[in-house]
Amino acid sequence: MKAKILLIEDNEQNRYLATFLLEKNGCVVSHAPDGPTGLDLAGRERFDLILLDIQLPGMDGHAVARALRARSDLDSVPIVAVTSYAMAGDREKILAAGCDGYLEKPINPETFVADIARHLRPSVVGPAS
Ligand code: MN
């Protein structure tokens, strides 16, 4: 799949694994280490999907999701949160902030790309190979 993905993630190991898996499947990944950088990139380039870590330094993922969703030009861009929080109510909080989905850390390499693909437009995912 030839998706352009914006990965907002401060942890280098998580970033490495996610990027490796996505690039192996034909995606192009841009990276932002914090929320403000991610917001800036999202305004300058068109992405097919935004992968958003919730635990970020400074501006957290909920605030980043709300800021992204405040921009009408990004209405059609899916946001998938990635978080190690697994407490009751967290999923609702993430969805209420404007995210379309939620993945738990640690990333499962077996299912990660398929989980992302479910949120992409079919034309971006392309035929199964
Ligand atoms: Mn983090």
PDB file of C-alpha atoms and ligand atoms in Angstrom:
ATOM      1  CA  MET A   1       0.000   0.000   0.000  1.00  0.00           C
ATOM      2  CA  LYS A   2       1.326   3.365  -0.979  1.00  0.00           C
ATOM      3  CA  ALA A   3       0.052   5.405   1.932  1.00  0.00           C
ATOM      4  CA  LYS A   4       1.722   8.590   3.115  1.00  0.00           C
ATOM      5  CA  ILE A   5       1.779   8.413   6.874  1.00  0.00           C
ATOM      6  CA  LEU A   6       2.640  10.997   9.487  1.00  0.00           C
ATOM      7  CA  LEU A   7       4.029   9.381  12.628  1.00  0.00           C
ATOM      8  CA  ILE A   8       3.993  11.582  15.723  1.00  0.00           C
ATOM      9  CA  GLU A   9       6.052   9.638  18.257  1.00  0.00           C
ATOM     10  CA  ASP A  10       8.773  10.657  20.682  1.00  0.00           C
ATOM     11  CA  ASN A  11      10.180   7.207  21.459  1.00  0.00           C
ATOM     12  CA  GLU A  12      12.927   6.174  19.098  1.00  0.00           C
ATOM     13  CA  GLN A  13      12.395   2.427  19.439  1.00  0.00           C
ATOM     14  CA  ASN A  14       8.661   2.672  18.796  1.00  0.00           C
ATOM     15  CA  ARG A  15       9.332   4.981  15.900  1.00  0.00           C
ATOM     16  CA  TYR A  16      11.874   2.586  14.432  1.00  0.00           C
ATOM     17  CA  LEU A  17       9.563  -0.444  14.577  1.00  0.00           C
ATOM     18  CA  ALA A  18       6.498   1.356  13.218  1.00  0.00           C
ATOM     19  CA  THR A  19       8.498   2.943  10.410  1.00  0.00           C
ATOM     20  CA  PHE A  20      10.175  -0.344   9.529  1.00  0.00           C
ATOM     21  CA  LEU A  21       6.854  -2.203   9.290  1.00  0.00           C
ATOM     22  CA  LEU A  22       5.128   0.539   7.289  1.00  0.00           C
ATOM     23  CA  GLU A  23       7.989   1.073   4.847  1.00  0.00           C
ATOM     24  CA  LYS A  24       8.281  -2.670   4.308  1.00  0.00           C
ATOM     25  CA  ASN A  25       4.675  -2.526   3.121  1.00  0.00           C
ATOM     26  CA  GLY A  26       5.242   0.337   0.696  1.00  0.00           C
ATOM     27  CA  CYS A  27       4.265   3.303   2.851  1.00  0.00           C
ATOM     28  CA  VAL A  28       6.144   6.569   3.006  1.00  0.00           C
ATOM     29  CA  VAL A  29       6.581   7.732   6.588  1.00  0.00           C
ATOM     30  CA  SER A  30       7.258  11.255   7.833  1.00  0.00           C
ATOM     31  CA  HIS A  31       8.182  11.659  11.437  1.00  0.00           C
ATOM     32  CA  ALA A  32       7.531  14.264  14.088  1.00  0.00           C
ATOM     33  CA  PRO A  33       8.985  13.857  17.607  1.00  0.00           C
ATOM     34  CA  ASP A  34       6.372  16.088  19.279  1.00  0.00           C
ATOM     35  CA  GLY A  35       2.921  17.571  18.823  1.00  0.00           C
ATOM     36  CA  PRO A  36       3.807  21.048  17.555  1.00  0.00           C
ATOM     37  CA  THR A  37       6.141  19.584  14.909  1.00  0.00           C
ATOM     38  CA  GLY A  38       3.409  17.143  13.887  1.00  0.00           C
ATOM     39  CA  LEU A  39       0.822  19.902  13.577  1.00  0.00           C
ATOM     40  CA  ASP A  40       3.196  21.926  11.458  1.00  0.00           C
ATOM     41  CA  LEU A  41       3.916  18.991   9.131  1.00  0.00           C
ATOM     42  CA  ALA A  42       0.218  18.098   8.867  1.00  0.00           C
ATOM     43  CA  GLY A  43      -0.451  21.626   7.643  1.00  0.00           C
ATOM     44  CA  ARG A  44       2.249  21.583   5.004  1.00  0.00           C
ATOM     45  CA  GLU A  45       1.859  18.126   3.461  1.00  0.00           C
ATOM     46  CA  ARG A  46      -1.078  15.911   2.621  1.00  0.00           C
ATOM     47  CA  PHE A  47      -1.108  12.610   4.534  1.00  0.00           C
ATOM     48  CA  ASP A  48      -3.337   9.567   4.140  1.00  0.00           C
ATOM     49  CA  LEU A  49      -3.226   8.841   7.852  1.00  0.00           C
ATOM     50  CA  ILE A  50      -1.763  10.213  11.064  1.00  0.00           C
ATOM     51  CA  LEU A  51      -0.398   7.823  13.691  1.00  0.00           C
ATOM     52  CA  LEU A  52      -0.363   9.592  17.007  1.00  0.00           C
ATOM     53  CA  ASP A  53       1.379   8.598  20.208  1.00  0.00           C
ATOM     54  CA  ILE A  54      -0.659   9.714  23.226  1.00  0.00           C
ATOM     55  CA  GLN A  55       2.233  10.015  25.660  1.00  0.00           C
ATOM     56  CA  LEU A  56       4.214  12.890  24.188  1.00  0.00           C
ATOM     57  CA  PRO A  57       6.365  15.446  26.007  1.00  0.00           C
ATOM     58  CA  GLY A  58       4.658  18.802  26.456  1.00  0.00           C
ATOM     59  CA  MET A  59       1.525  18.751  24.332  1.00  0.00           C
ATOM     60  CA  ASP A  60       0.005  15.283  24.785  1.00  0.00           C
ATOM     61  CA  GLY A  61      -1.738  13.218  22.127  1.00  0.00           C
ATOM     62  CA  HIS A  62      -5.229  14.235  23.187  1.00  0.00           C
ATOM     63  CA  ALA A  63      -4.349  17.896  22.711  1.00  0.00           C
ATOM     64  CA  VAL A  64      -2.683  17.138  19.377  1.00  0.00           C
ATOM     65  CA  ALA A  65      -5.773  15.236  18.173  1.00  0.00           C
ATOM     66  CA  ARG A  66      -8.057  18.098  19.177  1.00  0.00           C
ATOM     67  CA  ALA A  67      -5.811  20.608  17.402  1.00  0.00           C
ATOM     68  CA  LEU A  68      -5.772  18.458  14.254  1.00  0.00           C
ATOM     69  CA  ARG A  69      -9.550  18.073  14.356  1.00  0.00           C
ATOM     70  CA  ALA A  70      -9.978  21.827  14.746  1.00  0.00           C
ATOM     71  CA  ARG A  71      -8.672  22.176  11.207  1.00  0.00           C
ATOM     72  CA  SER A  72     -11.323  21.570   8.583  1.00  0.00           C
ATOM     73  CA  ASP A  73      -8.762  20.840   5.856  1.00  0.00           C
ATOM     74  CA  LEU A  74      -7.778  17.702   7.782  1.00  0.00           C
ATOM     75  CA  ASP A  75     -11.346  16.410   8.276  1.00  0.00           C
ATOM     76  CA  SER A  76     -10.849  13.435   5.990  1.00  0.00           C
ATOM     77  CA  VAL A  77      -7.469  12.386   7.378  1.00  0.00           C
ATOM     78  CA  PRO A  78      -7.823   9.446   9.771  1.00  0.00           C
ATOM     79  CA  ILE A  79      -6.009   9.691  13.099  1.00  0.00           C
ATOM     80  CA  VAL A  80      -5.012   6.465  14.841  1.00  0.00           C
ATOM     81  CA  ALA A  81      -3.773   6.766  18.415  1.00  0.00           C
ATOM     82  CA  VAL A  82      -1.032   4.539  19.776  1.00  0.00           C
ATOM     83  CA  THR A  83      -0.822   4.284  23.525  1.00  0.00           C
ATOM     84  CA  SER A  84       0.248   2.112  26.389  1.00  0.00           C
ATOM     85  CA  TYR A  85      -2.552   3.477  28.540  1.00  0.00           C
ATOM     86  CA  ALA A  86      -5.100   0.736  28.905  1.00  0.00           C
ATOM     87  CA  MET A  87      -7.260   1.992  31.724  1.00  0.00           C
ATOM     88  CA  ALA A  88     -11.016   2.163  31.613  1.00  0.00           C
ATOM     89  CA  GLY A  89     -12.192   5.296  29.884  1.00  0.00           C
ATOM     90  CA  ASP A  90      -9.003   5.887  27.931  1.00  0.00           C
ATOM     91  CA  ARG A  91     -10.427   4.589  24.698  1.00  0.00           C
ATOM     92  CA  GLU A  92     -13.451   6.870  25.028  1.00  0.00           C
ATOM     93  CA  LYS A  93     -11.198   9.811  25.842  1.00  0.00           C
ATOM     94  CA  ILE A  94      -9.077   9.147  22.763  1.00  0.00           C
ATOM     95  CA  LEU A  95     -12.100   8.850  20.484  1.00  0.00           C
ATOM     96  CA  ALA A  96     -13.644  11.962  22.041  1.00  0.00           C
ATOM     97  CA  ALA A  97     -10.459  13.892  21.182  1.00  0.00           C
ATOM     98  CA  GLY A  98     -11.137  13.105  17.516  1.00  0.00           C
ATOM     99  CA  CYS A  99      -9.138   9.958  16.851  1.00  0.00           C
ATOM    100  CA  ASP A 100     -10.665   7.323  14.567  1.00  0.00           C
ATOM    101  CA  GLY A 101      -9.028   4.359  16.232  1.00  0.00           C
ATOM    102  CA  TYR A 102      -6.707   3.144  18.895  1.00  0.00           C
ATOM    103  CA  LEU A 103      -3.798   0.701  19.001  1.00  0.00           C
ATOM    104  CA  GLU A 104      -2.163  -0.541  22.154  1.00  0.00           C
ATOM    105  CA  LYS A 105       1.572  -0.682  22.760  1.00  0.00           C
ATOM    106  CA  PRO A 106       3.624  -2.677  22.440  1.00  0.00           C
ATOM    107  CA  ILE A 107       3.003  -2.737  18.701  1.00  0.00           C
ATOM    108  CA  ASN A 108       2.233  -6.215  17.439  1.00  0.00           C
ATOM    109  CA  PRO A 109       4.346  -6.649  14.268  1.00  0.00           C
ATOM    110  CA  GLU A 110       1.971  -9.379  13.044  1.00  0.00           C
ATOM    111  CA  THR A 111      -1.126  -7.186  12.987  1.00  0.00           C
ATOM    112  CA  PHE A 112       0.132  -3.598  12.982  1.00  0.00           C
ATOM    113  CA  VAL A 113      -0.035  -2.880   9.240  1.00  0.00           C
ATOM    114  CA  ALA A 114      -3.449  -4.547   8.854  1.00  0.00           C
ATOM    115  CA  ASP A 115      -4.753  -2.517  11.793  1.00  0.00           C
ATOM    116  CA  ILE A 116      -3.566   0.672  10.094  1.00  0.00           C
ATOM    117  CA  ALA A 117      -4.932  -0.385   6.697  1.00  0.00           C
ATOM    118  CA  ARG A 118      -8.462  -0.674   8.105  1.00  0.00           C
ATOM    119  CA  HIS A 119      -8.462   3.107   8.520  1.00  0.00           C
ATOM    120  CA  LEU A 120      -7.165   3.940   5.035  1.00  0.00           C
ATOM    121  CA  ARG A 121      -9.247   4.640   1.938  1.00  0.00           C
ATOM    122  CA  PRO A 122      -9.479   1.496  -0.221  1.00  0.00           C
ATOM    123  CA  SER A 123      -7.802   3.301  -3.128  1.00  0.00           C
ATOM    124  CA  VAL A 124      -4.734   3.882  -0.953  1.00  0.00           C
ATOM    125  CA  VAL A 125      -4.532   0.299   0.311  1.00  0.00           C
ATOM    126  CA  GLY A 126      -4.799  -1.189  -3.198  1.00  0.00           C
ATOM    127  CA  PRO A 127      -5.345  -4.844  -4.074  1.00  0.00           C
ATOM    128  CA  ALA A 128      -4.175  -7.478  -1.607  1.00  0.00           C
ATOM    129  CA  SER A 129      -0.819  -8.938  -2.553  1.00  0.00           C
TER     130      SER A 129
HETATM  131 MN    MN B   1       5.623   8.566  23.837  1.00  0.00          MN
END
